[in-house]
Amino acid sequence: MRLDTPPVPSAERVCSDELINLLKLLQPSIRYRHHEPVFTCEQADRHAAGLAGVAAKNLLLKERKGQRYFLLCTDPSQRVDLKGLAALLGCSRLSMASAEELSLLLGTEAGALSLLSLLNDPGHRVEAIVEASLESVPRIQCHPLSNRCTMDVDTQVLWQLLDQRGHIVRWLALP
């Protein structure tokens, strides 16, 4: 999808507090930590000690001409081969989306991106790509639309929530 598609009005977007409350209802055993803002996986790791979920690296990628956008969720230690991934996805070239695109498409900011950000994309402009090795993990660490909090979300709850919102998760063994 092109970025010129109108963004979701801010009044219709899910906010962090609403999302935390929803996840507490869906997963009463959820654990989370509020912390100072984080912008890298290394910073997030320092605050997530004691959470059961597997850490994840999330990148908002775009096709060269901005025709398609992808939220890639992978193991933080995984080096992402953008050229190889572009070939797998049938794209000419992939690059990182800008902070402006992140805000317009998913209503979030750098450091706060997670699969939960897709809840602010009712038009399905962003495609979810998850590294295949994460499919079997029981919990994954996610930021609830804020880089000031980390939650350990039950993956079955996460997949169901995304499915209910019409987001199809595509599992890929990354090159």
PDB file of C-alpha atoms in Angstrom, residues 12-138:
ATOM      1  CA  GLU A  12      -9.449   6.109  16.424  1.00  0.00           C
ATOM      2  CA  ARG A  13      -6.028   4.719  17.309  1.00  0.00           C
ATOM      3  CA  VAL A  14      -5.441   2.399  20.207  1.00  0.00           C
ATOM      4  CA  CYS A  15      -3.371   4.005  22.955  1.00  0.00           C
ATOM      5  CA  SER A  16      -0.874   2.272  25.209  1.00  0.00           C
ATOM      6  CA  ASP A  17      -3.078   2.297  28.333  1.00  0.00           C
ATOM      7  CA  GLU A  18      -6.048   0.850  26.418  1.00  0.00           C
ATOM      8  CA  LEU A  19      -3.847  -1.875  24.992  1.00  0.00           C
ATOM      9  CA  ILE A  20      -2.367  -2.762  28.388  1.00  0.00           C
ATOM     10  CA  ASN A  21      -5.885  -3.045  29.834  1.00  0.00           C
ATOM     11  CA  LEU A  22      -7.059  -5.201  26.907  1.00  0.00           C
ATOM     12  CA  LEU A  23      -4.086  -7.535  27.264  1.00  0.00           C
ATOM     13  CA  LYS A  24      -4.679  -7.822  31.020  1.00  0.00           C
ATOM     14  CA  LEU A  25      -8.221  -9.015  30.250  1.00  0.00           C
ATOM     15  CA  LEU A  26      -7.093 -11.475  27.568  1.00  0.00           C
ATOM     16  CA  GLN A  27      -4.078 -12.703  29.524  1.00  0.00           C
ATOM     17  CA  PRO A  28      -4.578 -12.203  33.290  1.00  0.00           C
ATOM     18  CA  SER A  29      -1.109 -13.633  34.003  1.00  0.00           C
ATOM     19  CA  ILE A  30       0.629 -11.050  31.802  1.00  0.00           C
ATOM     20  CA  ARG A  31       3.717  -9.459  33.267  1.00  0.00           C
ATOM     21  CA  TYR A  32       5.056  -6.094  32.254  1.00  0.00           C
ATOM     22  CA  ARG A  33       7.578  -3.480  33.254  1.00  0.00           C
ATOM     23  CA  HIS A  34       7.395   0.280  32.953  1.00  0.00           C
ATOM     24  CA  HIS A  35      10.829   1.800  32.344  1.00  0.00           C
ATOM     25  CA  GLU A  36      12.669   4.733  30.829  1.00  0.00           C
ATOM     26  CA  PRO A  37      12.247   5.095  27.048  1.00  0.00           C
ATOM     27  CA  VAL A  38      14.230   2.561  24.993  1.00  0.00           C
ATOM     28  CA  PHE A  39      15.307   2.853  21.380  1.00  0.00           C
ATOM     29  CA  THR A  40      17.425  -0.266  20.820  1.00  0.00           C
ATOM     30  CA  CYS A  41      17.194  -3.984  21.591  1.00  0.00           C
ATOM     31  CA  GLU A  42      20.160  -3.635  23.951  1.00  0.00           C
ATOM     32  CA  GLN A  43      18.389  -0.926  25.970  1.00  0.00           C
ATOM     33  CA  ALA A  44      15.181  -2.971  26.086  1.00  0.00           C
ATOM     34  CA  ASP A  45      17.071  -6.054  27.314  1.00  0.00           C
ATOM     35  CA  ARG A  46      18.290  -4.160  30.378  1.00  0.00           C
ATOM     36  CA  HIS A  47      14.690  -3.504  31.444  1.00  0.00           C
ATOM     37  CA  ALA A  48      13.113  -6.833  30.520  1.00  0.00           C
ATOM     38  CA  ALA A  49      14.995  -8.977  33.039  1.00  0.00           C
ATOM     39  CA  GLY A  50      12.550 -11.321  34.735  1.00  0.00           C
ATOM     40  CA  LEU A  51       9.972 -11.263  31.951  1.00  0.00           C
ATOM     41  CA  ALA A  52       9.213 -14.699  30.540  1.00  0.00           C
ATOM     42  CA  GLY A  53       8.868 -13.699  26.905  1.00  0.00           C
ATOM     43  CA  VAL A  54      11.470 -14.064  24.196  1.00  0.00           C
ATOM     44  CA  ALA A  55      12.969 -10.756  23.096  1.00  0.00           C
ATOM     45  CA  ALA A  56      12.239  -9.612  19.549  1.00  0.00           C
ATOM     46  CA  LYS A  57      13.668  -7.110  17.095  1.00  0.00           C
ATOM     47  CA  ASN A  58      11.015  -5.264  15.079  1.00  0.00           C
ATOM     48  CA  LEU A  59      11.742  -3.311  11.912  1.00  0.00           C
ATOM     49  CA  LEU A  60       9.398  -1.334   9.683  1.00  0.00           C
ATOM     50  CA  LEU A  61      10.604  -1.915   6.146  1.00  0.00           C
ATOM     51  CA  LYS A  62       9.385  -0.520   2.857  1.00  0.00           C
ATOM     52  CA  GLU A  63       9.683  -1.537  -0.728  1.00  0.00           C
ATOM     53  CA  ARG A  64      11.894   0.781  -2.737  1.00  0.00           C
ATOM     54  CA  LYS A  65       9.065   2.834  -4.187  1.00  0.00           C
ATOM     55  CA  GLY A  66       6.938   2.808  -1.029  1.00  0.00           C
ATOM     56  CA  GLN A  67       4.356   0.499  -2.588  1.00  0.00           C
ATOM     57  CA  ARG A  68       4.484  -2.064   0.233  1.00  0.00           C
ATOM     58  CA  TYR A  69       5.381  -1.909   3.915  1.00  0.00           C
ATOM     59  CA  PHE A  70       6.425  -4.771   6.186  1.00  0.00           C
ATOM     60  CA  LEU A  71       6.730  -5.124   9.934  1.00  0.00           C
ATOM     61  CA  LEU A  72       9.508  -7.662  10.385  1.00  0.00           C
ATOM     62  CA  CYS A  73       9.712  -9.411  13.767  1.00  0.00           C
ATOM     63  CA  THR A  74      12.866 -11.434  14.316  1.00  0.00           C
ATOM     64  CA  ASP A  75      15.290 -12.660  16.938  1.00  0.00           C
ATOM     65  CA  PRO A  76      17.467  -9.713  18.068  1.00  0.00           C
ATOM     66  CA  SER A  77      20.640 -11.640  17.234  1.00  0.00           C
ATOM     67  CA  GLN A  78      19.462 -12.297  13.647  1.00  0.00           C
ATOM     68  CA  ARG A  79      21.288 -10.233  11.052  1.00  0.00           C
ATOM     69  CA  VAL A  80      18.703  -9.094   8.527  1.00  0.00           C
ATOM     70  CA  ASP A  81      19.745  -9.526   4.902  1.00  0.00           C
ATOM     71  CA  LEU A  82      17.513  -6.943   3.218  1.00  0.00           C
ATOM     72  CA  LYS A  83      18.538  -8.038  -0.270  1.00  0.00           C
ATOM     73  CA  GLY A  84      17.717 -11.697   0.436  1.00  0.00           C
ATOM     74  CA  LEU A  85      14.483 -10.787   2.218  1.00  0.00           C
ATOM     75  CA  ALA A  86      13.425  -8.593  -0.716  1.00  0.00           C
ATOM     76  CA  ALA A  87      13.885 -11.565  -3.034  1.00  0.00           C
ATOM     77  CA  LEU A  88      11.782 -13.789  -0.722  1.00  0.00           C
ATOM     78  CA  LEU A  89       9.017 -11.177  -0.659  1.00  0.00           C
ATOM     79  CA  GLY A  90       9.125 -10.505  -4.399  1.00  0.00           C
ATOM     80  CA  CYS A  91      10.285  -6.909  -3.950  1.00  0.00           C
ATOM     81  CA  SER A  92      12.846  -5.029  -5.961  1.00  0.00           C
ATOM     82  CA  ARG A  93      14.568  -3.581  -2.891  1.00  0.00           C
ATOM     83  CA  LEU A  94      13.849  -3.033   0.813  1.00  0.00           C
ATOM     84  CA  SER A  95      14.921  -0.211   3.087  1.00  0.00           C
ATOM     85  CA  MET A  96      14.053   1.071   6.533  1.00  0.00           C
ATOM     86  CA  ALA A  97      10.918   3.201   6.733  1.00  0.00           C
ATOM     87  CA  SER A  98      11.293   6.696   8.159  1.00  0.00           C
ATOM     88  CA  ALA A  99      10.118   7.868  11.577  1.00  0.00           C
ATOM     89  CA  GLU A 100       7.386   9.819   9.768  1.00  0.00           C
ATOM     90  CA  GLU A 101       6.165   6.671   8.001  1.00  0.00           C
ATOM     91  CA  LEU A 102       6.237   4.778  11.302  1.00  0.00           C
ATOM     92  CA  SER A 103       4.038   7.440  12.870  1.00  0.00           C
ATOM     93  CA  LEU A 104       1.637   7.770   9.931  1.00  0.00           C
ATOM     94  CA  LEU A 105       1.218   4.051   9.292  1.00  0.00           C
ATOM     95  CA  LEU A 106       1.196   2.641  12.826  1.00  0.00           C
ATOM     96  CA  GLY A 107       0.797   5.624  15.131  1.00  0.00           C
ATOM     97  CA  THR A 108       3.945   4.828  17.055  1.00  0.00           C
ATOM     98  CA  GLU A 109       7.492   6.074  17.427  1.00  0.00           C
ATOM     99  CA  ALA A 110      11.006   4.694  17.219  1.00  0.00           C
ATOM    100  CA  GLY A 111      11.681   2.167  19.952  1.00  0.00           C
ATOM    101  CA  ALA A 112       7.987   1.356  20.442  1.00  0.00           C
ATOM    102  CA  LEU A 113       7.449  -0.794  17.354  1.00  0.00           C
ATOM    103  CA  SER A 114       6.130  -4.313  17.964  1.00  0.00           C
ATOM    104  CA  LEU A 115       3.583  -6.652  16.422  1.00  0.00           C
ATOM    105  CA  LEU A 116       1.011  -4.927  18.650  1.00  0.00           C
ATOM    106  CA  SER A 117       1.529  -1.791  16.523  1.00  0.00           C
ATOM    107  CA  LEU A 118      -0.501  -3.500  13.795  1.00  0.00           C
ATOM    108  CA  LEU A 119      -3.612  -2.842  15.893  1.00  0.00           C
ATOM    109  CA  ASN A 120      -3.309   0.757  14.670  1.00  0.00           C
ATOM    110  CA  ASP A 121      -3.421  -0.392  11.046  1.00  0.00           C
ATOM    111  CA  PRO A 122      -7.058  -1.299  10.327  1.00  0.00           C
ATOM    112  CA  GLY A 123      -6.448  -0.712   6.606  1.00  0.00           C
ATOM    113  CA  HIS A 124      -3.801  -3.458   6.549  1.00  0.00           C
ATOM    114  CA  ARG A 125      -1.224  -1.250   4.866  1.00  0.00           C
ATOM    115  CA  VAL A 126       1.589  -3.046   6.701  1.00  0.00           C
ATOM    116  CA  GLU A 127       2.260  -6.757   6.166  1.00  0.00           C
ATOM    117  CA  ALA A 128       3.405  -8.819   9.183  1.00  0.00           C
ATOM    118  CA  ILE A 129       6.497 -10.946   8.591  1.00  0.00           C
ATOM    119  CA  VAL A 130       7.716 -13.075  11.513  1.00  0.00           C
ATOM    120  CA  GLU A 131      10.873 -15.160  11.577  1.00  0.00           C
ATOM    121  CA  ALA A 132       9.855 -18.826  11.535  1.00  0.00           C
ATOM    122  CA  SER A 133      11.863 -19.648  14.676  1.00  0.00           C
ATOM    123  CA  LEU A 134       9.512 -17.430  16.726  1.00  0.00           C
ATOM    124  CA  GLU A 135       6.420 -19.432  15.753  1.00  0.00           C
ATOM    125  CA  SER A 136       6.883 -21.955  18.548  1.00  0.00           C
ATOM    126  CA  VAL A 137       7.824 -19.632  21.423  1.00  0.00           C
ATOM    127  CA  PRO A 138       5.174 -19.462  24.183  1.00  0.00           C
TER     128      PRO A 138
END
